[in-house]
Amino acid sequence: NAGVTQTPKFQVLKTGQSMTLQCAQDMNHNSMYWYRQDPGMGLRLIYYSASEGTTDKGEVPNGYNVSRLNKREFSLRLESAAPSQTSVYFCASSPSPGQGGETQYFGPGTRLLVL
Amino acid sequence: GNSVTQMEGPVTLSEEAFLTINCTYTATGYPSLFWYVQYPGEGLQLLLKATKADDKGSNKGFEATYRKETTSFHLEKGSVQVSDSAVYFCALDSNNNDMRFGAGTRLTVKP
């Protein structure tokens, strides 16, 4: 049981390049999330998917797109990377959509550096 | 909007010292409150949670009580160990898939 997995673990991009961060969970969870973690700011929600086939914007969606490929997989795409997107990206999942008090389960993170 | 403010670090303690990390929140309605912990090089994992006022969450010797009157959810542990060294995040969830996290508090425990 791997939980939440993310690839790659580390990536360096040049400004303007594109890339997709992959996330998969094997817990049969309905909801999945993408966060970014920046020093002194905690985690901020980029996008989430409450269930397969739906996606919604979070607090900081600009510059990103997402795809809920199936119930297991939720990818985050940067179409034209900018230095401001240098961050650590975490994917998370939870069992049910919109149920307050549910635990979120996090992947190990992807460290992205945009030059 | 909803937000969480937590004690800024870093916090450095000696082993067996008492730990308090303060957390206050602003939210409409009745959010659920969480403490997550992040060990070096890893993702966040749930430490404890409370879903209604006056509930106490506890795990691994850590405790926090949901105080609606003071909008607080302070984390405490009576005797910290070196293995407790990590970053601790307070968070709230207002039942709408919008978890808000505090900035995190780095704890270092020295032998």
Tab-separated table of C-alpha atoms in Angstrom:
chain	number	residue	atom	x	y	z
A	1	ASN	CA	0.000	0.000	0.000
A	2	ALA	CA	1.965	3.009	-1.271
A	3	GLY	CA	-0.545	5.723	-0.265
A	4	VAL	CA	0.037	8.884	-2.305
A	5	THR	CA	2.927	8.890	-4.762
A	6	GLN	CA	4.333	11.816	-6.723
A	7	THR	CA	6.737	12.089	-9.623
A	8	PRO	CA	9.234	13.545	-10.174
A	9	LYS	CA	10.849	14.228	-6.794
A	10	PHE	CA	12.907	17.109	-8.099
A	11	GLN	CA	12.866	19.146	-11.299
A	12	VAL	CA	14.719	22.136	-12.694
A	13	LEU	CA	13.035	24.161	-15.440
A	14	LYS	CA	13.928	27.212	-17.426
A	15	THR	CA	11.469	30.091	-17.588
A	16	GLY	CA	8.837	29.361	-20.230
A	17	GLN	CA	9.224	25.597	-20.212
A	18	SER	CA	6.278	23.357	-19.462
A	19	MET	CA	5.961	20.275	-17.314
A	20	THR	CA	3.413	17.998	-15.672
A	21	LEU	CA	3.580	16.810	-12.099
A	22	GLN	CA	2.042	13.407	-11.577
A	23	CYS	CA	0.150	12.172	-8.539
A	24	ALA	CA	-1.516	8.833	-7.825
A	25	GLN	CA	-3.247	7.345	-4.795
A	26	ASP	CA	-4.147	3.732	-4.093
A	27	MET	CA	-6.575	4.293	-1.207
A	28	ASN	CA	-9.727	4.559	-3.352
A	29	HIS	CA	-10.199	8.152	-2.208
A	30	ASN	CA	-12.674	10.422	-3.933
A	31	SER	CA	-11.017	13.787	-3.379
A	32	MET	CA	-7.552	14.893	-4.464
A	33	TYR	CA	-5.668	18.161	-3.995
A	34	TRP	CA	-2.613	20.054	-5.165
A	35	TYR	CA	-0.812	22.429	-2.800
A	36	ARG	CA	2.289	24.527	-2.983
A	37	GLN	CA	4.503	25.114	0.035
A	38	ASP	CA	6.542	28.293	0.265
A	39	PRO	CA	8.725	29.441	3.173
A	40	GLY	CA	6.773	31.335	5.806
A	41	MET	CA	3.440	30.760	4.068
A	42	GLY	CA	2.436	27.235	4.922
A	43	LEU	CA	0.570	25.282	2.255
A	44	ARG	CA	-1.780	26.940	-0.212
A	45	LEU	CA	-4.357	25.101	-2.274
A	46	ILE	CA	-3.877	25.356	-6.038
A	47	TYR	CA	-6.655	23.095	-7.338
A	48	TYR	CA	-8.738	20.261	-6.050
A	49	SER	CA	-10.930	17.513	-7.420
A	50	ALA	CA	-13.834	16.575	-5.174
A	51	SER	CA	-14.601	13.491	-7.242
A	52	GLU	CA	-13.646	11.856	-10.516
A	53	GLY	CA	-14.569	14.110	-13.407
A	54	THR	CA	-14.628	17.393	-11.448
A	55	THR	CA	-11.967	19.994	-10.718
A	56	ASP	CA	-12.141	23.368	-8.983
A	57	LYS	CA	-9.830	26.281	-8.313
A	58	GLY	CA	-8.295	26.798	-4.925
A	59	GLU	CA	-6.580	29.809	-3.427
A	60	VAL	CA	-3.735	30.202	-5.969
A	61	PRO	CA	-4.723	28.657	-9.348
A	62	ASN	CA	-3.131	31.149	-11.751
A	63	GLY	CA	-0.504	29.620	-14.026
A	64	TYR	CA	-1.641	26.047	-13.434
A	65	ASN	CA	-3.988	23.507	-14.961
A	66	VAL	CA	-5.083	20.136	-13.652
A	67	SER	CA	-6.497	16.893	-14.967
A	68	ARG	CA	-8.295	14.216	-12.977
A	69	LEU	CA	-7.380	11.370	-15.257
A	70	ASN	CA	-9.295	8.745	-13.300
A	71	LYS	CA	-10.098	8.086	-9.667
A	72	ARG	CA	-6.451	7.311	-8.861
A	73	GLU	CA	-4.578	10.017	-10.747
A	74	PHE	CA	-4.532	13.816	-10.560
A	75	SER	CA	-1.924	15.747	-12.535
A	76	LEU	CA	-0.788	19.368	-12.298
A	77	ARG	CA	0.514	21.157	-15.389
A	78	LEU	CA	2.609	24.279	-15.684
A	79	GLU	CA	2.223	25.517	-19.269
A	80	SER	CA	4.861	28.255	-19.111
A	81	ALA	CA	6.917	28.104	-15.943
A	82	ALA	CA	7.902	31.300	-14.133
A	83	PRO	CA	10.439	31.821	-11.326
A	84	SER	CA	7.523	32.623	-8.990
A	85	GLN	CA	6.454	29.000	-9.356
A	86	THR	CA	9.603	27.780	-7.648
A	87	SER	CA	8.177	25.859	-4.723
A	88	VAL	CA	7.553	22.455	-3.224
A	89	TYR	CA	4.371	20.886	-4.554
A	90	PHE	CA	2.326	18.414	-2.554
A	91	CYS	CA	-0.496	16.209	-3.704
A	92	ALA	CA	-3.025	14.968	-1.165
A	93	SER	CA	-6.161	12.854	-1.088
A	94	SER	CA	-9.111	12.319	1.244
A	95	PRO	CA	-11.904	9.771	1.295
A	96	SER	CA	-14.981	11.917	0.634
A	97	PRO	CA	-15.726	15.239	-0.999
A	98	GLY	CA	-16.649	18.198	1.141
A	99	GLN	CA	-16.861	16.268	4.389
A	100	GLY	CA	-15.515	18.466	7.110
A	101	GLY	CA	-13.080	16.956	9.518
A	102	GLU	CA	-11.613	14.447	7.080
A	103	THR	CA	-7.922	13.700	7.189
A	104	GLN	CA	-5.914	14.481	4.098
A	105	TYR	CA	-3.094	12.107	3.138
A	106	PHE	CA	-0.048	13.695	1.558
A	107	GLY	CA	2.533	12.561	-0.928
A	108	PRO	CA	6.270	13.154	-0.397
A	109	GLY	CA	6.352	16.280	-2.541
A	110	THR	CA	8.000	17.544	-5.735
A	111	ARG	CA	10.659	20.224	-5.407
A	112	LEU	CA	10.549	22.517	-8.451
A	113	LEU	CA	13.145	25.129	-9.314
A	114	VAL	CA	12.438	27.543	-12.156
A	115	LEU	CA	15.445	29.488	-13.396
B	1	GLY	CA	-11.940	34.657	4.691
B	2	ASN	CA	-10.767	31.769	6.802
B	3	SER	CA	-7.247	31.894	8.125
B	4	VAL	CA	-4.880	30.376	10.660
B	5	THR	CA	-2.181	32.156	12.635
B	6	GLN	CA	0.385	30.121	14.450
B	7	MET	CA	3.390	30.842	16.577
B	8	GLU	CA	6.433	31.613	14.505
B	9	GLY	CA	9.532	29.594	15.036
B	10	PRO	CA	11.955	28.262	15.168
B	11	VAL	CA	11.494	26.717	18.587
B	12	THR	CA	14.432	24.988	20.220
B	13	LEU	CA	13.937	22.895	23.355
B	14	SER	CA	15.926	20.449	25.410
B	15	GLU	CA	14.747	16.872	25.644
B	16	GLU	CA	11.958	16.371	28.235
B	17	ALA	CA	10.958	20.047	28.133
B	18	PHE	CA	7.313	21.145	27.888
B	19	LEU	CA	6.099	22.228	24.469
B	20	THR	CA	3.403	24.709	23.525
B	21	ILE	CA	2.811	25.912	19.979
B	22	ASN	CA	0.066	28.515	19.771
B	23	CYS	CA	-2.566	28.494	17.035
B	24	THR	CA	-5.519	30.828	16.566
B	25	TYR	CA	-7.999	30.903	13.740
B	26	THR	CA	-10.560	33.049	11.972
B	27	ALA	CA	-13.479	31.267	10.363
B	28	THR	CA	-17.176	31.452	9.731
B	29	GLY	CA	-19.313	28.631	10.982
B	30	TYR	CA	-17.872	25.617	12.767
B	31	PRO	CA	-14.620	24.464	11.210
B	32	SER	CA	-12.686	21.325	12.007
B	33	LEU	CA	-9.176	21.921	13.319
B	34	PHE	CA	-6.018	19.917	12.698
B	35	TRP	CA	-2.363	19.648	13.561
B	36	TYR	CA	-0.165	18.147	10.862
B	37	VAL	CA	3.520	17.291	11.260
B	38	GLN	CA	6.195	17.277	8.565
B	39	TYR	CA	9.403	15.355	9.203
B	40	PRO	CA	12.484	16.260	7.138
B	41	GLY	CA	12.131	15.300	3.486
B	42	GLU	CA	8.599	13.991	3.882
B	43	GLY	CA	5.038	15.094	3.232
B	44	LEU	CA	2.644	16.183	5.929
B	45	GLN	CA	0.921	13.632	8.112
B	46	LEU	CA	-1.955	14.081	10.514
B	47	LEU	CA	-0.939	14.410	14.139
B	48	LEU	CA	-4.358	15.065	15.694
B	49	LYS	CA	-7.678	16.758	15.011
B	50	ALA	CA	-10.872	18.037	16.623
B	51	THR	CA	-14.155	18.497	14.834
B	52	LYS	CA	-16.232	20.458	17.343
B	53	ALA	CA	-15.864	22.915	20.189
B	54	ASP	CA	-14.367	21.562	23.436
B	55	ASP	CA	-13.120	18.396	21.727
B	56	LYS	CA	-9.583	17.367	22.614
B	57	GLY	CA	-7.422	15.703	20.006
B	58	SER	CA	-4.494	13.601	21.172
B	59	ASN	CA	-1.815	11.390	19.685
B	60	LYS	CA	1.753	10.331	20.577
B	61	GLY	CA	1.642	12.428	23.765
B	62	PHE	CA	0.533	15.574	21.946
B	63	GLU	CA	-2.771	17.251	22.822
B	64	ALA	CA	-4.831	20.181	21.585
B	65	THR	CA	-8.263	21.419	22.676
B	66	TYR	CA	-10.712	23.186	20.354
B	67	ARG	CA	-11.556	26.446	22.173
B	68	LYS	CA	-14.304	28.306	20.357
B	69	GLU	CA	-14.440	31.139	22.899
B	70	THR	CA	-10.791	32.034	22.247
B	71	THR	CA	-10.695	30.674	18.634
B	72	SER	CA	-7.617	28.674	19.539
B	73	PHE	CA	-6.190	25.176	19.111
B	74	HIS	CA	-2.836	25.232	20.898
B	75	LEU	CA	-0.580	22.174	20.630
B	76	GLU	CA	1.033	20.835	23.819
B	77	LYS	CA	3.295	18.008	24.864
B	78	GLY	CA	4.535	17.404	28.367
B	79	SER	CA	7.950	15.966	27.554
B	80	VAL	CA	9.443	16.303	24.080
B	81	GLN	CA	11.926	13.885	22.542
B	82	VAL	CA	14.607	14.369	19.910
B	83	SER	CA	12.386	12.398	17.516
B	84	ASP	CA	9.723	15.145	17.784
B	85	SER	CA	11.946	17.505	15.806
B	86	ALA	CA	9.838	18.503	12.794
B	87	VAL	CA	7.702	21.281	11.361
B	88	TYR	CA	4.188	21.528	12.829
B	89	PHE	CA	1.247	23.004	10.921
B	90	CYS	CA	-2.079	24.099	12.331
B	91	ALA	CA	-4.960	23.915	9.837
B	92	LEU	CA	-8.697	24.415	9.566
B	93	ASP	CA	-11.313	22.952	7.272
B	94	SER	CA	-14.687	24.606	6.810
B	95	ASN	CA	-16.337	21.673	5.061
B	96	ASN	CA	-15.803	23.039	1.576
B	97	ASN	CA	-12.597	21.412	0.357
B	98	ASP	CA	-10.665	24.539	1.324
B	99	MET	CA	-8.140	23.560	3.986
B	100	ARG	CA	-6.237	26.556	5.315
B	101	PHE	CA	-2.814	26.067	6.855
B	102	GLY	CA	-0.724	28.176	9.178
B	103	ALA	CA	2.822	29.095	8.208
B	104	GLY	CA	4.337	26.232	10.190
B	105	THR	CA	6.531	26.128	13.299
B	106	ARG	CA	9.891	24.389	13.175
B	107	LEU	CA	10.721	22.525	16.376
B	108	THR	CA	14.225	21.337	17.192
B	109	VAL	CA	14.750	19.185	20.286
B	110	LYS	CA	18.304	18.841	21.550
B	111	PRO	CA	19.559	15.904	23.630
